[in-house]
Amino acid sequence: MKQVAVVFLMLISLIGNAQLRQLSIQHSASVKLPANARIQEIGSITLPFWDDFSTSTGLIDTTWWMPSSQAQIIPRPGNGILPPTVNVVTFDGVDANGNPYSPTDSDGPVDSLVSKPIDLTKVPASLRSTVYLSFFYQVKGLGNQPEPEDSLILYFKKKDGDWQKVWPIAPEKYATDPTIFTEKLINVPNDASYFYDGFQFKFQAFGRQNGWYDNWNVDYVYMDKRRSSGDNSYLDRAFTDLPSSFLKGYTAMPFNEFAANANHAQFLTNSSTWLRTLENIVQPVEFTAIITDTLNNVVLDTIANSEELVLFPKDIL
């Protein structure tokens, strides 16, 4: 089945009564790393694991991820092109503080995204073959194109501390279209070495270490039981971008300056965004726009199409 994202363009007119309503690297399949002494202090979480990064303001959510992770969520416009949801996590050659990993033009490990420890002993034995991790990834996006020798690797941490490479496994190759997010589903092997209290997974990028180079984007990371290799439909509708400014030619304007000009319409335009359904069947979608005075925390107006449903599919077979 070919995944084709079909998006819905929502235009909201904010003009009304002449007023402004404001609001080459070789990697072994198994890598031995030192045990993390902080695991016991941090504590384990349980399934389901889910993060679409949409609520982030720039830093990763430590509800799900280790604070030592260095991959970043770049504020709007971000680095993703039509992602599954608003915001993506981006891998490059600088850490979360903007510091390069090396002062020289060298290749090696760069950004990583490491899950918090997960207690997989809570998964019943009868369901352990149904535990899958899924995610969407995109090469380059709006950033820098990785070289053929660069890579983004997914590891699972075994009970003995080894980080086992689980994706990509030869002869699989990366998707190369920088405008498309590709979904992957990875089964957690039904083995005692993975089903323990403290299991972790890690995305590790390898590339140029002295700047914002060799970009990879990841979105919509989901891990749970009762899944299968074909479980790629989600009861979710999401915005893929924040609404654009309703000011023509500006992103912000002092209200007094706006109010002092009799020709208000010259400053206004339509606000637009993209909406996406993550289900594999046609679903109705309703939307509501709320206009808020954020200084006084007062809702000024609500625009809704609750009586008009917009139908659109995720997949074209």
Coordinates of C-alpha atoms in Angstrom, one line a residue:
M1 CA 0.0 0.0 0.0
K2 CA 1.4 3.3 -1.0
Q3 CA 1.1 6.1 1.5
V4 CA 0.1 9.4 0.0
A5 CA -0.6 12.3 2.4
V6 CA -3.7 14.3 1.4
V7 CA -4.0 17.6 3.2
F8 CA -6.8 20.0 3.7
L9 CA -6.1 23.8 3.4
M10 CA -8.2 25.7 5.9
L11 CA -8.6 29.5 5.2
I12 CA -10.0 31.5 8.0
S13 CA -11.0 35.1 7.2
L14 CA -10.2 37.3 10.1
I15 CA -11.6 40.5 8.5
G16 CA -14.9 41.6 10.1
N17 CA -16.6 44.9 10.6
A18 CA -13.3 46.7 9.9
Q19 CA -11.8 45.5 13.2
L20 CA -8.8 43.5 14.2
R21 CA -9.7 40.5 16.3
Q22 CA -6.4 39.7 17.9
L23 CA -5.3 36.9 19.4
S24 CA 31.5 6.7 4.9
I25 CA 30.9 5.4 8.4
Q26 CA 30.8 1.7 9.3
H27 CA 28.6 0.6 12.2
S28 CA 28.6 -2.8 13.9
A29 CA 25.3 -4.4 14.6
S30 CA 25.9 -4.4 18.3
V31 CA 27.5 -1.5 20.2
K32 CA 28.7 -1.9 23.8
L33 CA 28.2 1.3 25.8
P34 CA 28.7 2.0 29.5
A35 CA 25.7 1.4 31.7
N36 CA 23.8 4.5 32.7
A37 CA 24.0 4.8 36.5
R38 CA 21.1 7.2 36.5
I39 CA 18.5 4.7 35.3
Q40 CA 17.5 3.7 38.8
E41 CA 17.2 7.4 39.8
I42 CA 15.0 8.3 36.8
G43 CA 12.7 5.4 37.1
S44 CA 10.8 3.4 34.4
I45 CA 7.8 4.3 32.4
T46 CA 5.3 1.8 31.0
L47 CA 3.6 1.3 27.6
P48 CA 2.1 2.9 25.6
F49 CA 4.9 5.2 24.6
W50 CA 3.8 8.1 22.4
D51 CA 5.2 11.5 21.4
D52 CA 4.4 13.5 18.4
F53 CA 6.4 16.5 19.6
S54 CA 3.5 18.9 19.0
T55 CA 3.4 20.4 22.5
S56 CA 7.1 21.2 22.6
T57 CA 8.5 24.7 22.6
G58 CA 11.9 23.7 21.5
L59 CA 13.2 21.1 24.0
I60 CA 12.3 17.4 24.1
D61 CA 9.7 16.2 26.6
T62 CA 11.5 14.5 29.4
T63 CA 8.3 12.6 30.2
W64 CA 9.4 10.3 27.4
W65 CA 13.1 11.1 26.7
M66 CA 16.3 11.1 28.6
P67 CA 17.5 14.7 29.4
S68 CA 20.9 13.9 27.9
S69 CA 19.3 13.6 24.4
Q70 CA 20.7 16.2 22.1
A71 CA 18.3 16.2 19.1
Q72 CA 16.3 19.4 18.9
I73 CA 12.8 20.5 18.0
I74 CA 13.3 23.6 15.9
P75 CA 10.5 26.3 16.3
R76 CA 8.4 27.3 13.4
P77 CA 8.9 27.0 10.5
G78 CA 10.9 24.0 11.7
N79 CA 12.8 21.6 9.5
G80 CA 10.1 19.2 8.3
I81 CA 8.1 19.3 5.1
L82 CA 4.5 18.4 5.7
P83 CA 5.1 16.2 8.8
P84 CA 2.5 13.9 10.3
T85 CA 1.9 16.5 13.1
V86 CA 3.1 20.0 14.1
N87 CA 6.8 19.9 15.1
V88 CA 9.5 17.3 14.4
V89 CA 12.7 16.4 16.1
T90 CA 15.8 17.2 14.0
F91 CA 19.2 15.5 14.1
D92 CA 22.3 17.5 13.0
G93 CA 26.0 18.1 14.0
V94 CA 25.4 20.5 16.9
D95 CA 24.1 19.7 20.4
A96 CA 21.0 21.1 22.1
N97 CA 23.0 24.2 23.1
G98 CA 24.2 24.8 19.6
N99 CA 27.7 23.6 20.1
P100 CA 29.4 21.5 17.4
Y101 CA 30.5 18.0 18.4
S102 CA 33.9 18.6 16.9
P103 CA 35.9 21.8 15.9
T104 CA 37.1 19.9 12.8
D105 CA 35.4 18.7 9.7
S106 CA 35.1 15.1 10.9
D107 CA 32.4 12.5 10.6
G108 CA 31.1 10.5 13.6
P109 CA 28.2 10.2 16.1
V110 CA 26.2 13.4 16.4
D111 CA 22.7 14.0 17.8
S112 CA 20.8 11.2 19.6
L113 CA 17.3 10.8 21.0
V114 CA 17.2 8.2 23.8
S115 CA 13.9 7.0 25.4
K116 CA 13.5 6.8 29.2
P117 CA 13.7 3.3 30.6
I118 CA 10.6 1.3 29.9
D119 CA 9.4 -1.6 32.1
L120 CA 8.5 -4.3 29.6
T121 CA 8.0 -6.9 32.3
K122 CA 4.5 -5.4 32.5
V123 CA 3.6 -6.8 29.1
P124 CA 1.9 -10.2 29.5
A125 CA 3.9 -13.1 28.0
S126 CA 1.0 -13.8 25.5
L127 CA 1.3 -10.3 24.0
R128 CA 5.1 -9.9 23.8
S129 CA 5.2 -10.8 20.1
T130 CA 2.9 -7.9 19.4
V131 CA 5.1 -5.1 20.8
Y132 CA 6.1 -2.7 17.9
L133 CA 7.8 0.6 17.7
S134 CA 6.7 2.9 14.9
F135 CA 8.0 6.3 13.7
F136 CA 8.1 8.5 10.7
Y137 CA 11.4 9.8 9.3
Q138 CA 12.4 12.3 6.6
V139 CA 15.9 12.9 5.1
K140 CA 17.0 16.5 4.8
G141 CA 13.6 18.2 4.9
L142 CA 14.2 22.0 4.8
G143 CA 17.8 21.5 6.0
N144 CA 21.0 20.0 4.7
Q145 CA 21.2 16.8 2.6
P146 CA 23.1 13.9 4.4
E147 CA 25.9 12.3 2.4
P148 CA 25.6 8.7 1.3
E149 CA 27.9 7.6 4.1
D150 CA 25.8 9.4 6.8
S151 CA 23.1 7.5 8.7
L152 CA 20.3 7.5 11.3
I153 CA 20.4 4.3 13.3
L154 CA 17.8 2.8 15.7
Y155 CA 19.0 0.7 18.6
F156 CA 17.3 -1.4 21.2
K157 CA 19.0 -1.7 24.6
K158 CA 19.3 -5.3 25.8
K159 CA 19.3 -6.5 29.4
D160 CA 23.1 -6.9 29.4
G161 CA 23.6 -3.3 28.4
D162 CA 24.4 -3.8 24.7
W163 CA 22.8 -1.5 22.2
Q164 CA 21.6 -3.7 19.4
K165 CA 21.1 -2.1 15.9
V166 CA 17.6 -2.9 14.7
W167 CA 17.1 -0.5 11.8
P168 CA 18.0 -0.2 9.0
I169 CA 19.1 -3.7 8.4
A170 CA 20.7 -4.5 5.0
P171 CA 19.7 -4.6 2.2
E172 CA 17.1 -2.0 3.3
K173 CA 18.0 1.5 2.2
Y174 CA 16.8 4.9 3.4
A175 CA 13.9 6.7 1.6
T176 CA 15.6 9.6 -0.3
D177 CA 12.7 12.0 -1.1
P178 CA 13.2 15.1 1.2
T179 CA 9.5 16.0 0.9
I180 CA 8.1 12.8 2.2
F181 CA 7.9 11.3 5.7
T182 CA 8.3 7.5 5.6
E183 CA 6.8 5.3 8.3
K184 CA 8.6 2.4 9.8
L185 CA 7.4 -0.3 12.2
I186 CA 9.9 -2.3 14.2
N187 CA 9.0 -5.4 16.2
V188 CA 10.6 -5.9 19.6
P189 CA 12.1 -9.4 19.5
N190 CA 10.1 -11.7 21.9
D191 CA 13.2 -12.5 24.0
A192 CA 13.9 -12.1 27.7
S193 CA 16.9 -10.0 26.8
Y194 CA 14.5 -7.2 25.7
F195 CA 11.5 -7.8 28.0
Y196 CA 13.0 -6.4 31.3
D197 CA 12.6 -3.4 33.5
G198 CA 14.8 -0.7 32.0
F199 CA 14.5 -1.4 28.2
Q200 CA 15.4 1.6 26.1
F201 CA 15.5 2.6 22.4
K202 CA 17.7 5.2 20.8
F203 CA 17.9 7.1 17.6
Q204 CA 21.5 7.9 16.8
A205 CA 22.7 10.0 13.9
F206 CA 26.1 9.8 12.3
G207 CA 27.5 12.6 10.1
R208 CA 29.5 15.8 10.0
Q209 CA 30.3 16.9 13.5
N210 CA 31.1 20.6 13.2
G211 CA 27.8 22.2 12.3
W212 CA 24.2 22.1 11.3
Y213 CA 24.8 19.5 8.6
D214 CA 23.4 16.1 7.5
N215 CA 19.8 16.6 8.7
W216 CA 17.3 13.9 9.6
N217 CA 13.7 14.5 10.9
V218 CA 11.7 12.1 13.1
D219 CA 8.0 12.4 14.1
Y220 CA 5.2 10.5 15.7
V221 CA 7.1 7.9 17.8
Y222 CA 4.7 5.2 19.1
M223 CA 5.3 2.0 20.9
D224 CA 2.7 -0.4 22.3
K225 CA 1.5 -4.0 22.5
R226 CA -1.4 -5.5 20.5
R227 CA 0.2 -4.2 17.2
S228 CA 1.3 -5.9 14.0
S229 CA 3.5 -5.2 11.0
G230 CA 0.6 -3.6 9.2
D231 CA -0.6 -1.4 12.1
N232 CA -0.2 2.0 10.4
S233 CA -3.6 3.5 11.0
Y234 CA -4.1 5.9 13.9
L235 CA -7.3 7.4 15.3
D236 CA -5.8 10.9 15.0
R237 CA -6.3 14.1 13.1
A238 CA -3.6 16.7 13.5
F239 CA -2.4 20.0 12.2
T240 CA 0.9 19.7 10.4
D241 CA 1.8 23.4 10.8
L242 CA 0.8 26.3 13.0
P243 CA -1.7 28.8 11.4
S244 CA 0.0 31.5 9.4
S245 CA -0.1 35.2 10.4
F246 CA -3.3 37.0 9.5
L247 CA -1.2 40.2 9.1
K248 CA -0.3 41.0 5.5
G249 CA 3.5 41.3 5.3
Y250 CA 4.0 41.1 9.1
T251 CA 4.1 38.6 11.8
A252 CA 3.2 41.1 14.6
M253 CA 2.1 44.7 14.9
P254 CA 1.4 47.0 17.8
F255 CA -2.4 47.2 18.2
N256 CA -2.3 51.0 18.7
E257 CA -0.6 51.4 15.3
F258 CA -3.2 49.2 13.7
A259 CA -6.1 51.0 15.3
A260 CA -4.8 54.4 14.3
N261 CA -5.0 53.5 10.6
A262 CA -8.5 53.9 9.1
N263 CA -7.7 51.4 6.3
H264 CA -7.5 48.3 8.5
A265 CA -8.0 45.9 5.6
Q266 CA -4.6 46.7 4.1
F267 CA -2.9 44.9 6.9
L268 CA -5.1 41.8 6.9
T269 CA -5.0 38.5 5.0
N270 CA -6.3 35.0 5.4
S271 CA -4.7 32.6 7.9
S272 CA -3.9 29.1 6.6
T273 CA -2.7 25.8 7.9
W274 CA -2.6 22.1 6.9
L275 CA -4.7 19.4 8.5
R276 CA -4.0 15.7 8.3
T277 CA -5.8 12.5 9.2
L278 CA -3.6 9.6 10.2
E279 CA -6.3 6.9 9.6
N280 CA -6.4 4.7 6.5
I281 CA -10.0 5.4 5.9
V282 CA -12.1 8.4 5.0
Q283 CA -13.1 10.3 8.1
P284 CA -15.1 13.5 8.7
V285 CA -13.2 16.4 10.2
E286 CA -14.5 19.4 12.0
F287 CA -12.4 22.4 13.0
T288 CA -12.8 25.4 15.3
A289 CA -10.7 28.6 15.4
I290 CA -10.7 30.5 18.7
I291 CA -9.6 34.2 18.7
T292 CA -8.2 35.2 22.0
D293 CA -7.0 38.4 23.6
T294 CA -3.9 36.9 25.2
L295 CA -3.1 40.0 27.3
N296 CA -6.4 39.8 29.2
N297 CA -7.0 36.1 28.6
V298 CA -10.4 36.8 27.0
V299 CA -11.9 34.8 24.2
L300 CA -13.1 37.3 21.6
D301 CA -14.7 35.1 19.0
T302 CA -15.1 31.4 17.9
I303 CA -15.3 30.3 14.3
A304 CA -16.5 26.8 13.6
N305 CA -17.7 24.7 10.7
S306 CA -19.5 22.2 13.0
E307 CA -22.4 21.9 10.5
E308 CA -20.2 21.4 7.5
L309 CA -18.0 18.3 7.4
V310 CA -15.0 18.0 5.2
L311 CA -14.1 14.5 4.0
F312 CA -10.6 13.6 2.9
P313 CA -8.6 10.4 2.8
K314 CA -5.1 9.6 4.1
D315 CA -4.3 6.9 1.6
I316 CA -4.7 6.5 -2.2
L317 CA -4.5 2.9 -3.1

